[in-house]
Coordinates of N, CA and C and ligand atoms in Angstrom, one line a residue:
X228 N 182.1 146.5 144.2 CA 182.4 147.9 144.0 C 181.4 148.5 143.1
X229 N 180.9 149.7 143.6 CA 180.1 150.5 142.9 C 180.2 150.5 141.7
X230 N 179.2 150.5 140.3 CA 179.5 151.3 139.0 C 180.4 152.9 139.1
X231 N 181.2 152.8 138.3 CA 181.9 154.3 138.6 C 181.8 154.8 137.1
X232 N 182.3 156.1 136.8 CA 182.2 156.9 135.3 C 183.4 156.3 134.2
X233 N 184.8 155.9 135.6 CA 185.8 155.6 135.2 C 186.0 154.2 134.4
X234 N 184.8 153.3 135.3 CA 184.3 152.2 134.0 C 184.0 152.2 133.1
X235 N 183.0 152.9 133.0 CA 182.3 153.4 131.9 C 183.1 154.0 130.4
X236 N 184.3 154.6 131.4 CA 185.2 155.4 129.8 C 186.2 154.1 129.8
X237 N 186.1 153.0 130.9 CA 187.3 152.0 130.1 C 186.7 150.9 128.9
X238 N 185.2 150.7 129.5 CA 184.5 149.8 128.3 C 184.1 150.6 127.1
X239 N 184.5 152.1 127.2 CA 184.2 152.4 126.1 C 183.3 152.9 125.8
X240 N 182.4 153.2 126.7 CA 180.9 153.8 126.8 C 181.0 155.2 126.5
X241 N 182.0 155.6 127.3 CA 182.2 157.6 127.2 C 183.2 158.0 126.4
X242 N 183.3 158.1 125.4 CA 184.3 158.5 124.2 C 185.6 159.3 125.0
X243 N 186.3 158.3 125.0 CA 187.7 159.0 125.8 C 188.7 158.9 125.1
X244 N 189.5 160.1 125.2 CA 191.1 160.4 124.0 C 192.0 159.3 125.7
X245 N 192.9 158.3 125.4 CA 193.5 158.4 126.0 C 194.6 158.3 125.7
X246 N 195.8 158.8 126.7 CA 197.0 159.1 126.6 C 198.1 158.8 126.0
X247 N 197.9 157.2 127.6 CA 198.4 155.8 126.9 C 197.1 155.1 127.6
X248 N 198.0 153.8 127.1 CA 197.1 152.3 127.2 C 198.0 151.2 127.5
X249 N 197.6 150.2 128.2 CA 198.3 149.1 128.2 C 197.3 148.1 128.9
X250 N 198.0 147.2 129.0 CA 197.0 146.2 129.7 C 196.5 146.1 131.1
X251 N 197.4 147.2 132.1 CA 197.3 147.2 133.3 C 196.3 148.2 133.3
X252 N 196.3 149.6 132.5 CA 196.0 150.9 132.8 C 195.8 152.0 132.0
X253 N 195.1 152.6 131.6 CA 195.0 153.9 130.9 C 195.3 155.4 131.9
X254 N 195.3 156.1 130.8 CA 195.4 157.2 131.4 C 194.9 158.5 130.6
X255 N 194.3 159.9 130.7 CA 193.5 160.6 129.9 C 193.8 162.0 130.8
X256 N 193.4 163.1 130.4 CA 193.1 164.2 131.0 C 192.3 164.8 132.0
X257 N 192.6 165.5 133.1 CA 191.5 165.2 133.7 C 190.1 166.8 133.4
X258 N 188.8 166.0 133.6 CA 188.0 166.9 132.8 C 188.2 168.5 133.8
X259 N 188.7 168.4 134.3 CA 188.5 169.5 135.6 C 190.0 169.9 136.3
X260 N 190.8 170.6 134.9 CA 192.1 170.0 135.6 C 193.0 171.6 136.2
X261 N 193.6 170.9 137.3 CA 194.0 171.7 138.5 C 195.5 172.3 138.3
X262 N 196.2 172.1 137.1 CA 197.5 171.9 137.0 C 197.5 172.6 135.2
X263 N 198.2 173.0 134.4 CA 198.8 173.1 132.9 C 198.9 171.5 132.5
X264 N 199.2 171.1 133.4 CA 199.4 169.6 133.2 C 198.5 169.0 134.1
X265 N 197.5 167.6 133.8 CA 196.8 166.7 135.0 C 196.2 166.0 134.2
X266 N 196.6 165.1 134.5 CA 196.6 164.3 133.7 C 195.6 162.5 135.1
X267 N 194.7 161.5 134.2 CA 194.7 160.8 135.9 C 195.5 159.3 135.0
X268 N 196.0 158.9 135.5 CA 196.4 157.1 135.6 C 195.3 156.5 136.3
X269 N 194.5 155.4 135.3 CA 193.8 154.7 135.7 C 193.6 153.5 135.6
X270 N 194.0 152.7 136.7 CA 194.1 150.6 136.5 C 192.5 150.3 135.9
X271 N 192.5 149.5 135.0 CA 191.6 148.9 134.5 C 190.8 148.0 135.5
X272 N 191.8 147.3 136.2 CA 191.2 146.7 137.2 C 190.1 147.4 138.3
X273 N 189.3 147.2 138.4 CA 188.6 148.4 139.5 C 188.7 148.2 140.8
X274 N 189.8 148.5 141.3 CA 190.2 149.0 142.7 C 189.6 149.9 143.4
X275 N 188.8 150.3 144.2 CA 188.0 151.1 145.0 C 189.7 152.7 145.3
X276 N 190.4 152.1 146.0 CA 191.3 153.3 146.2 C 192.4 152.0 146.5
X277 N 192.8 153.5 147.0 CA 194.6 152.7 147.3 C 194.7 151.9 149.1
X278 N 193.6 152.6 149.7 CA 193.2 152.1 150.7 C 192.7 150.3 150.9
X279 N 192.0 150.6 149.8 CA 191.6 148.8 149.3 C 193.1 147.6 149.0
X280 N 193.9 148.7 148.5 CA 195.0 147.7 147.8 C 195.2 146.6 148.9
X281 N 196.0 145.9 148.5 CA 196.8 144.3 149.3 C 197.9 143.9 148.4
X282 N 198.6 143.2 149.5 CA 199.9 142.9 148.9 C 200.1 142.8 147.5
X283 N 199.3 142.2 147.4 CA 199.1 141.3 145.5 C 199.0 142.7 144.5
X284 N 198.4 143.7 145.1 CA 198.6 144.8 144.3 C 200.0 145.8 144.1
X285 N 200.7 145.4 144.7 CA 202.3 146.0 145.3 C 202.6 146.4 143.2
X286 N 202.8 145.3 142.4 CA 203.6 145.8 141.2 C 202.2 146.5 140.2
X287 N 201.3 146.0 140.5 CA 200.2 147.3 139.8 C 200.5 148.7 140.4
X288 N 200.7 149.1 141.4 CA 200.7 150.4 142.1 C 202.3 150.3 141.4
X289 N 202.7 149.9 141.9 CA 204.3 150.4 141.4 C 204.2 150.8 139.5
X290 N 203.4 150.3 138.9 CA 203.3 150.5 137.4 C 202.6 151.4 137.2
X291 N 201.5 151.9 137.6 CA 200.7 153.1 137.8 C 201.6 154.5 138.0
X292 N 202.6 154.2 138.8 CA 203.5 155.1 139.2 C 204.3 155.3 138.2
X293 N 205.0 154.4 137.6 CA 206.0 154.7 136.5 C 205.7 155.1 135.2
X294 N 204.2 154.4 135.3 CA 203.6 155.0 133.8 C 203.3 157.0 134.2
X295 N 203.1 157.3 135.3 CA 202.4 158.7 135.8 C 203.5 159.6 135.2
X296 N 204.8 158.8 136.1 CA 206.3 159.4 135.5 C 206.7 159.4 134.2
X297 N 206.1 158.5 133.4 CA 206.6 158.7 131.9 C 205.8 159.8 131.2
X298 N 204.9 159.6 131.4 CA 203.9 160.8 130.6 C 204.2 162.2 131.4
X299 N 204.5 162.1 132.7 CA 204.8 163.7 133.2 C 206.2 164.2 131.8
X300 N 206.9 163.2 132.8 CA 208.5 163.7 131.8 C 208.1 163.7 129.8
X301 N 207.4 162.8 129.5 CA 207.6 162.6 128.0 C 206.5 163.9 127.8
X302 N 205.9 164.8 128.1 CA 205.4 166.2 128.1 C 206.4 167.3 128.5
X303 N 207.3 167.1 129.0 CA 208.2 168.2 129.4 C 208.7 168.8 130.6
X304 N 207.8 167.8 131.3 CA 207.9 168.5 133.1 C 209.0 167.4 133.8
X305 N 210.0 168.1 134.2 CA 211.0 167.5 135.1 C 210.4 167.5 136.0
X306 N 209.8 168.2 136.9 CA 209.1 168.0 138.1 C 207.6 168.4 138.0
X307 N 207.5 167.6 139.1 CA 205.7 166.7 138.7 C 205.3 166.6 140.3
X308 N 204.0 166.5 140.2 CA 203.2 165.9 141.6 C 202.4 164.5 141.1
X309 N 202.2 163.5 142.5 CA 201.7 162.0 141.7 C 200.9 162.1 142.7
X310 N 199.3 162.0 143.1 CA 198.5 162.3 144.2 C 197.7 161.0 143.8
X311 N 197.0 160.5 145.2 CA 196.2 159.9 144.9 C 195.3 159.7 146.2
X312 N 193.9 160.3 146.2 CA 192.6 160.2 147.1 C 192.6 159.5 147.6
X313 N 192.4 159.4 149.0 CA 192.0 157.4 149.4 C 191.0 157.6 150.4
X314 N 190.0 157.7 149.6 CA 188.6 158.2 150.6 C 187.8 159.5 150.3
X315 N 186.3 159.6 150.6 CA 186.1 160.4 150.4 C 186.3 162.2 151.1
X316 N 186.7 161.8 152.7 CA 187.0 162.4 153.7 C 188.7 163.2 153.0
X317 N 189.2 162.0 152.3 CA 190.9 162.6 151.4 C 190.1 163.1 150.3
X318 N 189.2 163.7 150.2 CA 188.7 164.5 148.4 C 188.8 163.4 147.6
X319 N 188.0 162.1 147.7 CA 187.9 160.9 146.9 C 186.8 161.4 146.0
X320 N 186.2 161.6 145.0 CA 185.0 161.7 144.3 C 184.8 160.7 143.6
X321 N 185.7 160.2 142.8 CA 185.5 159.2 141.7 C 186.0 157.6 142.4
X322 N 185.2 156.8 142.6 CA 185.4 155.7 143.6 C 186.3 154.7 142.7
X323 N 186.8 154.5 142.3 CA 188.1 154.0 141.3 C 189.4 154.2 141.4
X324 N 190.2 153.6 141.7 CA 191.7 154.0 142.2 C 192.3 154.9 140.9
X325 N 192.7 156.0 141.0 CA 193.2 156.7 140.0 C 194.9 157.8 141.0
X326 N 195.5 157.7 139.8 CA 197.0 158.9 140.4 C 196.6 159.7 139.5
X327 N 196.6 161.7 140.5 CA 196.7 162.6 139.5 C 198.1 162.8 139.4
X328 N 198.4 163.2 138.4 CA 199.4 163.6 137.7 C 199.4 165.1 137.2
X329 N 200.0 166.0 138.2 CA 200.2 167.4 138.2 C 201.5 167.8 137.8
X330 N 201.3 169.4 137.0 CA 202.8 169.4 136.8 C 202.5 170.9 135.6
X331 N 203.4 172.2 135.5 CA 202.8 173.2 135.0 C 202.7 174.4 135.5
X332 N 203.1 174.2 136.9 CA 203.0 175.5 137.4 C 203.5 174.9 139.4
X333 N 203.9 175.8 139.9 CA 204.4 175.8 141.2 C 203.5 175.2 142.0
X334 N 203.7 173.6 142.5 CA 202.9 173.0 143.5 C 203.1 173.4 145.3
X335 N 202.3 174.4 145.6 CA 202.5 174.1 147.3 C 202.2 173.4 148.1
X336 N 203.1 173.1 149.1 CA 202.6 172.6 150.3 C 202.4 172.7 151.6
X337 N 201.5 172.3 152.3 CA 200.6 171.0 152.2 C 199.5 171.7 150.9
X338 N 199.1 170.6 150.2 CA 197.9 170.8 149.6 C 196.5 171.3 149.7
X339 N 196.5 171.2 150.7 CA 194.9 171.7 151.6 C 193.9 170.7 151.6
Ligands
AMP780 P1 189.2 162.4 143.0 O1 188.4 163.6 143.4 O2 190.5 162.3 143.5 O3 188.4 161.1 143.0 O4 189.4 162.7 141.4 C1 188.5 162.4 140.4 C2 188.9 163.3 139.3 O5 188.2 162.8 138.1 C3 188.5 164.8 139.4 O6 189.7 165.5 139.3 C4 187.6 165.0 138.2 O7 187.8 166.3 137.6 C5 187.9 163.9 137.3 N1 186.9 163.5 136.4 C6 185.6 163.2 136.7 N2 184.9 162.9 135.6 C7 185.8 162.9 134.6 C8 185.7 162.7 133.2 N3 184.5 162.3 132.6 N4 186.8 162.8 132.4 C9 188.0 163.2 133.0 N5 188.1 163.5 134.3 C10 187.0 163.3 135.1

């Protein structure tokens, strides 16, 4: 898997506030954010997307998720959006498996 930027702020390289932490995953702000709230969840592990995942990844994704949910709700939003790119053709830019986490203002659908 390619070097990504997302590496780079997990080794530490790019001075990043994050959210939380744990051993599966961080999570931070996103620099370009689309929502009052957006927040990304990011596995430490470097997963290309969610497209790459395999079985063995089933309770990382499922933790990714519940941590997205804690930080929506422990900020104040009962209702939230959990997105996640899987490809560049899906609006992938950052080649690193990451969930945005939206929430702040009225999400429509479809997303475009
Ligand atoms: P995606 O387009 O789904 O791959 O999402 C990548 C996200 O990473 C975009 O929403 C960017 O705004 C965000 N992003 C890129 N670089 C940074 C950074 N240095 N810090 C925080 N967010 C970033």
């Amino acid at each position: 898997m390619a070097e990504t930027i997302f590496a780079r702020m997990l080794r530490g390289e790019i001075p990043t506030r994050f959210l939380h932490e744990d051993e599966h995953c961080v999570a931070f702000a996103d620099i370009a954010p689309q929502a009052p709230f957006h927040v990304l969840v990011v596995p430490r592990r470097p997963l290309t997307n969610i497209g790459a995942a395999e079985t063995a990844d089933g309770a990382l994704l499922g933790h990714l998720q519940l941590v997205a949910a804690v930080l929506a709700k422990a900020a104040g939003y009962a209702d939230f959006r959990i997105v996640t790119n899987s490809g560049a053709g899906a609006g992938q830019s950052v080649m690193h498996l990451h969930l945005h986490v939206l929430a702040g203002r009225t999400l429509r659908w479809p997303p475009g």
